[in-house]
PDB file of C-alpha atoms in Angstrom:
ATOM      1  CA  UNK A  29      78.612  61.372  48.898  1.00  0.00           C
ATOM      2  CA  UNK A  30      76.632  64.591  49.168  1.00  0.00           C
ATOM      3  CA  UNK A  31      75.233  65.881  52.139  1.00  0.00           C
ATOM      4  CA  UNK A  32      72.930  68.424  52.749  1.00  0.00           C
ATOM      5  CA  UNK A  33      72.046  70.288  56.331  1.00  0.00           C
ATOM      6  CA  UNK A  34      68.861  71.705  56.207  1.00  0.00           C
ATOM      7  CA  UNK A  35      68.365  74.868  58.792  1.00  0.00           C
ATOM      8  CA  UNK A  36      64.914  74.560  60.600  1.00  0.00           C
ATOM      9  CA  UNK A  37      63.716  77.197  62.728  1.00  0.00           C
ATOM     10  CA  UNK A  38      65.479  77.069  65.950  1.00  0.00           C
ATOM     11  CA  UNK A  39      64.877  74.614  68.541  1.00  0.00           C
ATOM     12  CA  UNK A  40      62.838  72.792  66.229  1.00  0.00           C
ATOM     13  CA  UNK A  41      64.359  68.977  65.208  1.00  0.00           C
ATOM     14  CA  UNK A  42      66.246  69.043  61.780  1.00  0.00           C
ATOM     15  CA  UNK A  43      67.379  66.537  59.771  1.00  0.00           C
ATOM     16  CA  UNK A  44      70.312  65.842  57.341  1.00  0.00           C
ATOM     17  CA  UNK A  45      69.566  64.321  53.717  1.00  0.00           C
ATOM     18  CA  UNK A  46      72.761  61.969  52.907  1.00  0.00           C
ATOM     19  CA  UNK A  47      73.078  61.357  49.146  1.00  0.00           C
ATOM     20  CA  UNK A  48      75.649  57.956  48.824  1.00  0.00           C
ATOM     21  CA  UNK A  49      77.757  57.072  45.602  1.00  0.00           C
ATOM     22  CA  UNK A  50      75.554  54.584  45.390  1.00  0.00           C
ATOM     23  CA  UNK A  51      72.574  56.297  44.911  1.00  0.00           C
ATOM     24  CA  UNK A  52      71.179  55.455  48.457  1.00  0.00           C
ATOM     25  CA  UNK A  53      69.292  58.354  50.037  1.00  0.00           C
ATOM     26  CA  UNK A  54      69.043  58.427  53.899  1.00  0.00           C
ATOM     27  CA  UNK A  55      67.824  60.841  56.165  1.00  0.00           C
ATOM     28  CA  UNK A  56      69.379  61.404  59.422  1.00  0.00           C
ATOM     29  CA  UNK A  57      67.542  62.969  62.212  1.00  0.00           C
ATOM     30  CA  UNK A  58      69.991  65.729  63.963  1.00  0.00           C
ATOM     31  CA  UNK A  59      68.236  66.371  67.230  1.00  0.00           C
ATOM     32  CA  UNK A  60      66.843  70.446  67.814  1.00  0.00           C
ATOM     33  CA  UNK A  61      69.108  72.731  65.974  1.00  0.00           C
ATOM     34  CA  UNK A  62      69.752  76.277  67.021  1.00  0.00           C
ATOM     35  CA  UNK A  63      71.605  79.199  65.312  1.00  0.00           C
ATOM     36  CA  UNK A  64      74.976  77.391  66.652  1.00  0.00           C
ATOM     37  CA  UNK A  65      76.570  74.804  64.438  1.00  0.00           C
ATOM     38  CA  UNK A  66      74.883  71.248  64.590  1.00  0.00           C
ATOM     39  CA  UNK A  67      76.488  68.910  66.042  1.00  0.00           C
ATOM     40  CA  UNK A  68      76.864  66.232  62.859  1.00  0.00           C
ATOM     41  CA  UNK A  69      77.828  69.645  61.465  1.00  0.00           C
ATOM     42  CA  UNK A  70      80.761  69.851  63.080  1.00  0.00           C
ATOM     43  CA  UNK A  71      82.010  66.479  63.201  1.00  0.00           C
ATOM     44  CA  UNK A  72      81.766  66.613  58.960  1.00  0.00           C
ATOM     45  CA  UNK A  73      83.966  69.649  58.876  1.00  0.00           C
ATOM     46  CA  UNK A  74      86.534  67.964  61.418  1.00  0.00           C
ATOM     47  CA  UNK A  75      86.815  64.962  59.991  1.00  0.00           C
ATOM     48  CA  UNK A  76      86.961  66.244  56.380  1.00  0.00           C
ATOM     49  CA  UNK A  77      89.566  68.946  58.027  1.00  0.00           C
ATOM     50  CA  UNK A  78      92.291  66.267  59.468  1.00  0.00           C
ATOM     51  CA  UNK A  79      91.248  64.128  56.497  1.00  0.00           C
ATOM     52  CA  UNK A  80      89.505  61.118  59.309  1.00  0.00           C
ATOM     53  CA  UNK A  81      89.603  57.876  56.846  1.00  0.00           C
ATOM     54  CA  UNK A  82      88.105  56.375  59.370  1.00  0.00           C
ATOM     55  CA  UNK A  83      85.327  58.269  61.109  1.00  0.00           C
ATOM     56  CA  UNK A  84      81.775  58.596  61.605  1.00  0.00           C
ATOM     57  CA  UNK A  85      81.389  60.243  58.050  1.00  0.00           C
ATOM     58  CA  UNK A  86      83.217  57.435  56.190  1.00  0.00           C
ATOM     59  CA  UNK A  87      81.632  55.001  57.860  1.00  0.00           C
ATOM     60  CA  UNK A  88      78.465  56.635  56.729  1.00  0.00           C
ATOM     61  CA  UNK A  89      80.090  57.028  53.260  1.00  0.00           C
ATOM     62  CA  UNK A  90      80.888  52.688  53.403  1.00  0.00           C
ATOM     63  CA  UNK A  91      77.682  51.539  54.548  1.00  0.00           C
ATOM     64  CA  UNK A  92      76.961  52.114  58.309  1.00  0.00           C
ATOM     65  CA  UNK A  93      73.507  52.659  58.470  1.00  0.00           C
ATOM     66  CA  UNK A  94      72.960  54.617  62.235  1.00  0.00           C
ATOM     67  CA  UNK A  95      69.453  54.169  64.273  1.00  0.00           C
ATOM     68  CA  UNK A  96      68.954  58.016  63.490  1.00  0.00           C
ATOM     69  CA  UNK A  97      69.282  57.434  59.703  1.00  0.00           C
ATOM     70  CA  UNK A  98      65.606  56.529  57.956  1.00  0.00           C
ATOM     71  CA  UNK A  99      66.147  55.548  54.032  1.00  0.00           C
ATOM     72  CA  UNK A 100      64.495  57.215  51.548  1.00  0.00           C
ATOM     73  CA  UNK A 101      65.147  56.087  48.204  1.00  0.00           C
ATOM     74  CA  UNK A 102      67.328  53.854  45.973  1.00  0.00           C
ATOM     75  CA  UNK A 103      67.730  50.388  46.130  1.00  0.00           C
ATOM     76  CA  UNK A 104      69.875  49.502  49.124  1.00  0.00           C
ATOM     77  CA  UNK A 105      72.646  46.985  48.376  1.00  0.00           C
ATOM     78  CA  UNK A 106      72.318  43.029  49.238  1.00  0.00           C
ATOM     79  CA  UNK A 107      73.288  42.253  52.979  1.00  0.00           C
ATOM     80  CA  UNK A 108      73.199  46.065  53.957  1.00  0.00           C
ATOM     81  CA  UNK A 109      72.405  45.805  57.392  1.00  0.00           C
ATOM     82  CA  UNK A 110      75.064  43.126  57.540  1.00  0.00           C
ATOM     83  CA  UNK A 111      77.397  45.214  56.091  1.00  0.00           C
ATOM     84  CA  UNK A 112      76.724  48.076  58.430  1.00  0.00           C
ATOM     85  CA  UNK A 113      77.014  46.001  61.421  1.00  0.00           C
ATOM     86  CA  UNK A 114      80.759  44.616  60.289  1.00  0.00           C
ATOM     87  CA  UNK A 115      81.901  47.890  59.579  1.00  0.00           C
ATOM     88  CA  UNK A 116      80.676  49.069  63.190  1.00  0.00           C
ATOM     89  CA  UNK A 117      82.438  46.274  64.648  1.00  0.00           C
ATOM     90  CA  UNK A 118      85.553  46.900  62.751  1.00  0.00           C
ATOM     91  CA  UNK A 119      86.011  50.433  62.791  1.00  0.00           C
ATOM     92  CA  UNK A 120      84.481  50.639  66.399  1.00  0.00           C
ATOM     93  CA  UNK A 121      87.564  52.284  68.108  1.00  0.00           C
ATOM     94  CA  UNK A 122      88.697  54.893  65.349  1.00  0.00           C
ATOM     95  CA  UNK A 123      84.451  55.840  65.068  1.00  0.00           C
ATOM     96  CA  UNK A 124      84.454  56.410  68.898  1.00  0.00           C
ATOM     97  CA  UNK A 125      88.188  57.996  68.360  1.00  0.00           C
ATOM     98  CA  UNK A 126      85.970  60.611  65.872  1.00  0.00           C
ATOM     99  CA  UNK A 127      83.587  61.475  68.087  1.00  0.00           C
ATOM    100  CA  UNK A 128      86.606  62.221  71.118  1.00  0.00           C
ATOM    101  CA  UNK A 129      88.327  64.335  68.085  1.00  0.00           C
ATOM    102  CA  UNK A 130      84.751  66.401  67.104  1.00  0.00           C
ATOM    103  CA  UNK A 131      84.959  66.969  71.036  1.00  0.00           C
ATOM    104  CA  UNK A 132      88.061  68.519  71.236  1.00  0.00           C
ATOM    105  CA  UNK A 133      88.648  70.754  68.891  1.00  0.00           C
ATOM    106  CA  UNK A 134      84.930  72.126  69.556  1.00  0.00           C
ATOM    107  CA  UNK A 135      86.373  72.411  73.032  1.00  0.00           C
ATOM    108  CA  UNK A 136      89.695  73.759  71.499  1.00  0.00           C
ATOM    109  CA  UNK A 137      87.661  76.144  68.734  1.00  0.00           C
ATOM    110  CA  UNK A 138      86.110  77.865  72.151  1.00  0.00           C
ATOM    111  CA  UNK A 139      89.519  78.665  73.817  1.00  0.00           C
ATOM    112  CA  UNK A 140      92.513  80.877  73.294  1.00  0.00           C
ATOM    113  CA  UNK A 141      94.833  79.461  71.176  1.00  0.00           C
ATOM    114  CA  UNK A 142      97.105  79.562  73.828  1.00  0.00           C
ATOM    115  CA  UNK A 143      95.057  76.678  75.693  1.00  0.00           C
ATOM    116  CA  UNK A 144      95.504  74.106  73.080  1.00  0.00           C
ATOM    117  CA  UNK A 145      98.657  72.369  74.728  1.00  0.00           C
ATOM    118  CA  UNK A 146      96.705  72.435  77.897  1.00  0.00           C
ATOM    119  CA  UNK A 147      93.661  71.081  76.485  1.00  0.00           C
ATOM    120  CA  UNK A 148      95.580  68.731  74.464  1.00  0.00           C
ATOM    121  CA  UNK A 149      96.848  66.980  77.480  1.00  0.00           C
ATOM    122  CA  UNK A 150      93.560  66.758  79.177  1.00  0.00           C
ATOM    123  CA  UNK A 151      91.729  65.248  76.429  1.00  0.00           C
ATOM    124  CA  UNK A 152      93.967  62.946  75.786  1.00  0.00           C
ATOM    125  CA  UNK A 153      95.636  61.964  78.922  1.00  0.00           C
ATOM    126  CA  UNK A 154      94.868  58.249  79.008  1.00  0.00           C
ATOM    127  CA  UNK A 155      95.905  57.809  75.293  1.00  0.00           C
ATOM    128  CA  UNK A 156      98.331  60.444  74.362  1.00  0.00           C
ATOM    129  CA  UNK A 157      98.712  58.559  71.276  1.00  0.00           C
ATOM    130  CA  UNK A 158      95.447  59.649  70.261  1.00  0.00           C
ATOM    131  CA  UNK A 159      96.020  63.569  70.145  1.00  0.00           C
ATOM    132  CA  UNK A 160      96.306  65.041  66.776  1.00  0.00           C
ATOM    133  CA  UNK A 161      99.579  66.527  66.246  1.00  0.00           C
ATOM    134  CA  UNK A 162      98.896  70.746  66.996  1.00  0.00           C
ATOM    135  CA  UNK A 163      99.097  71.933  63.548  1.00  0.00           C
ATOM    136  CA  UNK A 164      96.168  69.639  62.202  1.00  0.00           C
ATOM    137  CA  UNK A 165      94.048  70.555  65.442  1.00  0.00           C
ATOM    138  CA  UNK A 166      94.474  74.723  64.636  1.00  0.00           C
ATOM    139  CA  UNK A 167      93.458  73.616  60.747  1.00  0.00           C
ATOM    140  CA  UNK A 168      90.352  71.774  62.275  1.00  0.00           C
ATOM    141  CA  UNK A 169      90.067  74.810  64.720  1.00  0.00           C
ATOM    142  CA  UNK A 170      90.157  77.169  61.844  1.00  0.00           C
ATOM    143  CA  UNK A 171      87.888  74.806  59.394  1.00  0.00           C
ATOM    144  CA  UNK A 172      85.519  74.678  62.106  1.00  0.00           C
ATOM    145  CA  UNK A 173      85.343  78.857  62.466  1.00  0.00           C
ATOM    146  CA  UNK A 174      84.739  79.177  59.019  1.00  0.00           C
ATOM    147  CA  UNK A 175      81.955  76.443  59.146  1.00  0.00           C
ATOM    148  CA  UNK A 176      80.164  78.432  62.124  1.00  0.00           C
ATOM    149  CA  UNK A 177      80.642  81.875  60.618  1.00  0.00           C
ATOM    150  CA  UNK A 178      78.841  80.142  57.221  1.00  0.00           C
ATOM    151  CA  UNK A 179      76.014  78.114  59.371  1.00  0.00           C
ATOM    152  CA  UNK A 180      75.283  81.472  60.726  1.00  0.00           C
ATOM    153  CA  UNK A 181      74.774  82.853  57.133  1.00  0.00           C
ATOM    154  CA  UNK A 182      72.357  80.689  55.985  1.00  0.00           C
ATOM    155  CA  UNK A 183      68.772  81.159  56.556  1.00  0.00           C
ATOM    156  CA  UNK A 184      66.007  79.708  57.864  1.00  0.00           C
ATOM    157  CA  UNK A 185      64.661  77.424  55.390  1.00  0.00           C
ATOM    158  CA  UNK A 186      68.374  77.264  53.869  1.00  0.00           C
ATOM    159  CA  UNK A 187      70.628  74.678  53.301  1.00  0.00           C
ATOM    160  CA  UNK A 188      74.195  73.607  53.481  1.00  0.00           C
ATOM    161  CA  UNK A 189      75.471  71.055  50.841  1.00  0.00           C
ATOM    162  CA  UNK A 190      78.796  69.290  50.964  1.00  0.00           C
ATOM    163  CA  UNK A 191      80.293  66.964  49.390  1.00  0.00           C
ATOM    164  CA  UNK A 192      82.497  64.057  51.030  1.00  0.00           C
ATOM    165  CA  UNK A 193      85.458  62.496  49.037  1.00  0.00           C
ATOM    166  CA  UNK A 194      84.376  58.691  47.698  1.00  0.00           C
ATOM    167  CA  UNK A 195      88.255  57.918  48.774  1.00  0.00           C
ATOM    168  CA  UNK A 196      87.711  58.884  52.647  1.00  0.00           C
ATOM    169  CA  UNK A 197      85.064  55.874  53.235  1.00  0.00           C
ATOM    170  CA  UNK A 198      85.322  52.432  55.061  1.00  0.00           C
ATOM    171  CA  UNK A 199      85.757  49.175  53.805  1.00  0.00           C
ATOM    172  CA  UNK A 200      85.679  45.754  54.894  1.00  0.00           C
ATOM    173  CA  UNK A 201      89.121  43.626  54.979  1.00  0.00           C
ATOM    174  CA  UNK A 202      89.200  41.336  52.118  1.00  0.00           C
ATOM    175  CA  UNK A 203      89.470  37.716  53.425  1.00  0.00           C
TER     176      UNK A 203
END
């Protein structure tokens, strides 16, 4: 899937243009950017960092169609919206585990290093299970640096393209 963030000026609302495999186009509205890093932004560098099968991205990449997302083009597969709606329900912990993950480690990415323990600990208190082990949250910390520092580069009028692996994208269980 290819996705491209496009860099309005700031405080003005952008939008995301999301290319699926199969030949879908969408276009996702991502709220007022600014010269930081968007916030959809940041969740596709984390989740592509700690390699998220199951996030808000792959669910994107299956089929989940979000209430921000407007299609564009390309013939949208039989039973979409049906399809979207099963993988919501069935992925509906690990998407809302993506979002607590995109959370942290934008939390952790504007601390000391030496707070990640710390931080670790209150993020995840109720569900220590949860927490990413600490050397895949300093990777995501790290990934999402160098995503910042190249947001910053680009210009108004600019875009970012990435692409997400086809193998990193829900499915439904076969019954």
């Amino acid at each position: 899937m290819r996705v491209t963030f496009e860099r309005p000026p700031d405080h003005v609302w952008g939008s995301i243009l999301i290319e699926r495999d199969d030949k879908v186009v969408y276009r996702m509205n991502a709220g007022p950017i600014t010269g930081a890093i968007p916030h959809d932004l940041v969740h596709f560098t984390i989740e592509d960092a700690m390699r998220l099968p199951d996030g808000i991205w792959a669910a994107i990449a299956g089929g989940v169609v979000f209430k921000s997302m407007t299609h564009q083009s390309g013939r949208r597969p039989p039973h979409a919206a049906d399809r979207s709606a099963a993988l919501i329900r069935a992925y509906r912990d690990r998407i809302q585990h993506a979002e607590l993950l995109g959370g942290f480690v934008e939390a952790a990415a504007a601390k000391p290093a030496a707070d990640l323990a710390k931080l670790t600990t209150q993020w995840f208190a109720s569900r220590p299970a949860d927490a990413p082990p600490p050397d895949q949250a300093r990777s995501a910390v790290a990934a999402l640096h160098a995503a910042e520092a190249r947001w910053r580069e680009i210009p108004v009028g600019g875009t970012l393209t990435l692409d997400w692996p086809a193998h990193r994208s829900l499915r439904l269980a076969r019954h």
